[in-house]
Structure formats: structure tokens, C-alpha cells
């Protein structure tokens, strides 16, 4: 009886969005009288930071600081339609809608500034610090603050924009299954290292090394929080979680967090994450949706590592100590 | 976390100012100091608590429902049954024309899973609602049930859901969503080895910290405001509008920060009945799942059964992949017909295989309806695919990582569902994994590229 070490690998891809049902999201953007910007949505922030990334996308597009953008969302009386927060679609679909709305608002903003500066709007650019100036002549400038005031109080213009992003519904071809179920794909490769106690069946995750390709990382800190959390969830699925440990029997069901097992602080595996960025052609500033993908490759990587360690295949999730022990027993029985 | 900037540097041409920066989330100070408010932080004078009476049986006929004792219980305001629901038979994906309607908001003649809602009790307090719910007397005639995929598809299995007529969803393509590409039989005939394996998963729970729920206020103008933690505001509004036969302009959904979803808050299970209760009582109503309900009543990720049959050559090329994927939807569709179909497009994984044959099924059993969860239609498929890849590599005596390089898709490769590959990056992910995990592969694989012809 011994602790045996093993290593396993898995590689996956993951689709962004849900075009098999039609996949729209819309956004509205407008400026306040003093040149701050409101983004109005009906999208839901599940805690992953949707509001923050939308603020950064809007700020980037209009040419202001992120702190000047306020996100008003998740209210059906004010926000335009969003299909929902699922299918790794939030950043991609809603981000694209915000870009379109912000571009339209930016255009009006530049037209107002052009009138103030008596130049062509096409000759203007933003400096990202709150000013608009003539390309190549930074001294000829007006602040966005003054531009917004002028639009509101002198010119009677609305610095605002409408944005929509729709991936039309794809209907699978009946005989061949030809379909376009999603747009861009995120990618991952995970290497897992485990110690398996062949006396108790217990698995200790020695290390998890994840490589994720997610398009552009729009906010690397938020990317990290999502990828680390996802990686933990993948380990949890592989080794711990089920509502019914003896599926299909419905007894022994966990009813709270005492009975429904997940890795606790003491079980967290040393986790390494590397991010590759291949911009998606249709993504907002190249972003893809990594939200779901990041919890998948750990599961087969761990299953393969356990086989590498003790030579048994557990082809049913979750891979519990009980299942490993039973398989080891069977292995020993056939060996003799 | 490391950003490996060497890869795809030629494709990142845009100069970014606000993006690409790890700015602190503006909502985080509120989260970590306990100041963020969630839907359930609201209280309103006179608010009633809704508690469901649920089926204790997997499958049963309802002979009678006796509310008399429960109605007399102190604090009880009203008890709702199926007769109170304007359009009781619904299915959420009807919004995208995926029918038939197959589920009752409150059970009528039958219950089809242990935990199905039968009667809704409204009382002044949670305590009173729970006590009164225990006094609802329902007489059941227990019926034979099926609890797993194989039992459900057996020829003489009891029918789980009469609205489907058989124990699987019927697609326009028949009992399964099909993908047919090349000729798998020809591929198998040419293969040096054939490996057929079966993979299983048990249901799992999304396990958000905040349970599913909503609070509804009648606004006095025949409109209703519903504070909800749904993941999809209009999806919920439009389904509620159908179920309550109430025009959409009377409904106002307000979300906010949700305490975790992971797909578990995409179903529409609390809002319609709570809004109806507010309408019928004229009082604010709160309907929030207990932790027990979140764990055992809210839809989990489906159990799946996946059979993979592969033909592989000694040089490492996979020449044929056949897949039978079965999703255990439980008693009702919810989002499962969609998830099973999404799975069909996901096979054969991120690999270029000339001959592919996929059938994915959405199967009905007398279990808690399953529905969306992070990785819907894909997570379990990836488990099966990637364990199978490991087995195939070992079968032909090849390094598992090198075996994946040989089969990895690249830009321009045609996928089985007949979409050309674009933006591939699997090869580069594996190259970097080889580096960070010190898992060496032959130099020719480190020279490969996902670009066309690479």
C-alpha cells in the first residue's frame, strides 16, 4: 500500500454564445450634462464583474476614463433587451452592443466638439484623459466636460447611441446537422498531477497547470478571478460533487453545504494559470467568452492522472475514493 | 496568472488604453464590506411568505387535495392550486419556439418527480407557511417510475411525460439531433484499432451561495415589481407574461448583483407564482428557496451517458468517431433539448476527424428536471472525449499530448457540423502546457501552428 503519483493532460475548446436560439443583446449609451456616460442594459451581473468590463469597454470606445462610465442594468423598465447571462456570452455579445452604442455616442460628441472648435469632426481624436483635440494639433482642444455642456445647453444635442448585437438563429440541418451553434471558440490545455492513496482511494491534487486561450484579456485581474475560480470548480466536479452519490438512486442526497461536498480551503490545489490571447475577429476588442470553458479541462486531466497513478479507469463522474477503491479491488482480483 | 504575450503577437495590433488593464472592480468594495444589496435584503410591510408543498413521490397520480386544515392554520392568508394559474402548462423555451409545453406551474392530475410543486401556501411568516404546508393533505396513487436513461428508453418503460408521448424529446431530425460527416463505417473499416467506451456522470448542483428567489410588490397601478435574481430578465418577464396571461407592460423585473448563478437561475420557477400571489392577495410576496430546495428541487446539471466509438491508426490519426450522447432531462424539458443539441455540435471535440457520426438524445425520467449549468452540453462531453483521447494514445503506445497535436484542429479545417475552423488556438495552448508542466514533446509539435497550413 502506497501513495502513488500520476500526471494527466486534457485539451478542450468552448463555444461562445447560443445562436441555436438567436442571440441578441442591446445597449444604450448617453452622456450626462458634465460628460460622464451612462450605459443602460438589462443584463445581469452574476458576480463575475459584468458591470466593470462593460464600463471599460464603453470608456475605451468613447475615449474617457473608466471611472466616468456608470452602468445601469438589470431593470426591464429602463434597459433594452438582453438574452441573458449564460452560454459564455456576456462579455462578447453585450460588449459588442456597448461598442456600437458607444461609437454612435462618440460620433455625436465629436460633432459637437467640431462645432466648438470650428473643424471637421473627422479631424478630431480623444486623448483618453478627458479631452478632444485636433489630430496633430493637441493645443487645439476642448474638454469632454465642456463638450457635453455645450451639447446640452447650447446646441440641444443628445450625445447618445444605440447598440445591438445579434447573431441570427441557426437552424440545424435535419440530415447532416450542419449548423452554426456559436461564434468564436476559447481553448484550454490542463496538466494535472495527483497523489492517490491506494489504501484509501483518496486523491490529493498536487498541482493544476492550466493554459487558457481567451481572445483578448479585457481586464486581466478579472480574467484571473474567473479562471482560478473555474479551475477550482473543475476539480470539485471531478473529485467531489454530486447531488446523488449513488445515482440513479435518489437517496443519500446532499441537502446543504455540510453534506454536499466541495473542496475546502485545505483542499485547494496549487494552481498555475497562463493566458494566451488570440483576438477573436468578431469579439469586442478581440475578447472571447472564457467563463464556462475554464471549469472543464481539469476534469478529464484529473481522471487521466488518476489512471496514470494507479492504473484504474473511473469513467463515471465524480471520481470518489469509493469508486477508486472498488476499481483497485477489482484490479487486484483480476491480477491474481 | 501569466499573460504569455509571445503567442499570437502578430494578431494583437490594437492599442488599448482602458482595456487590457487589471482595474479594480467598482463593485468589489461593496462586496467585501457587506454593503452590496441583494434582492432578499428588501422588506416590505405586510409581506407574505410563499412555501411550496412538494411531491414526496417520483411519480404519482393525485387523487385528492385537502386544504381545509391548512387554511385554518393561524397566519395563513391564501393557498394556491393549479386552478389559480391562468396558463398552468408551460415550457420556458417556447419563447424560441422549442415546444411542446410540458410542465405545470402547480401539478394538476399527476406529479412526475420527487419535489414537484403541488400547492403554494401564503402566510404572514415563514414559520406559519411551513407549519401550514405540513397540514396540506394530498392523497397520491403511486405509479411506477423510471430513474435513469436506460430504464427510460427500455421498450416497456412507463411514460414519464404524456406531453411528449415517449421518454425522449422529438427533434425535427427524429429522436436525436444528428451530425453526419463523412462515412464512419468506412473509417472504422480502415482503422488499425477500434475503441468503444461508455462514460457516465451524476447530477451536480450549481451550488450558488444565494438561493433562487424573488420578492414581488403590487405597485397599486396594476403593475407588479419583481425583485429577482434571475440570470435573464426578459426571459423571465416574457415567460411570466405567458403563464399569467398578463401583458408584459404590467411586469417590472428588477435584478441587481446576483449571488452566483452558474446556470441555476435560468429556469423560471419562482417569479410567475409569486407575482400571481401578489396579485391575488394584494400583498408583497417573498418566495425564496431554502437551501434544501436549492440542492434538491432547483434543476441540477443533467446526468449523462456518453458512448464513444473511435477508429484510430497506428500513426496517431483518428479516422472515425461515433458518438451516442444521452442527457437525463428529468421529468420536464426546461433547457435540456437545447443542451443536448449544443452537445451534438460540440463533438468530436477540438480535433479534425474525417468521419463523424453523432446522435444526441434528450431523455425524460422521473427525476428533478435538469437544466443549464456552466458548461451546458459540453462539460461532460469533454470529460468523455478527453479520457477517451488518453485511452486511444495508450492503445497505440503514443504520448497522450503528442497524440493530441496530431489530431488538433487548425484554421480552415472543416468541423463535423460543417463550419470551417477559425481562430484556433489549441496547438499553442498545448505547446505552452508542455513548457509550463515540463512535459516534453517532439520538436516538430513545438513548431506547429494553428494558422492555416501550420
Coordinates of C-alpha atoms in Angstrom, one line a residue, chain A residues 13 21 47 80 92 94 110 115 118 120 122 135 151 162 173 176 188 192 215 222 228 253 292 322 329:
Chain A
X13 CA -12.3 24.2 -26.8
X21 CA -31.9 30.2 -30.3
X47 CA -20.9 38.4 -9.5
X80 CA -33.0 47.3 -23.6
X92 CA -18.8 39.0 -26.1
X94 CA -23.2 42.6 -24.7
X110 CA -17.0 64.7 -31.8
X115 CA -18.6 72.8 -34.0
X118 CA -14.7 75.0 -36.0
X120 CA -14.3 68.8 -39.2
X122 CA -13.2 63.6 -38.8
X135 CA -5.2 65.3 -34.8
X151 CA -24.4 69.8 -26.4
X162 CA -27.9 52.7 -29.6
X173 CA -29.9 20.9 -41.0
X176 CA -26.4 16.3 -41.7
X188 CA -7.5 25.3 -22.9
X192 CA -2.9 17.8 -13.5
X215 CA -9.1 36.1 -27.1
X222 CA -11.0 39.7 -13.6
X228 CA -8.9 30.5 -10.9
X253 CA -28.8 13.3 -1.4
X292 CA -17.6 28.2 -18.8
X322 CA -15.1 4.8 -3.0
X329 CA -10.1 -4.1 -5.6

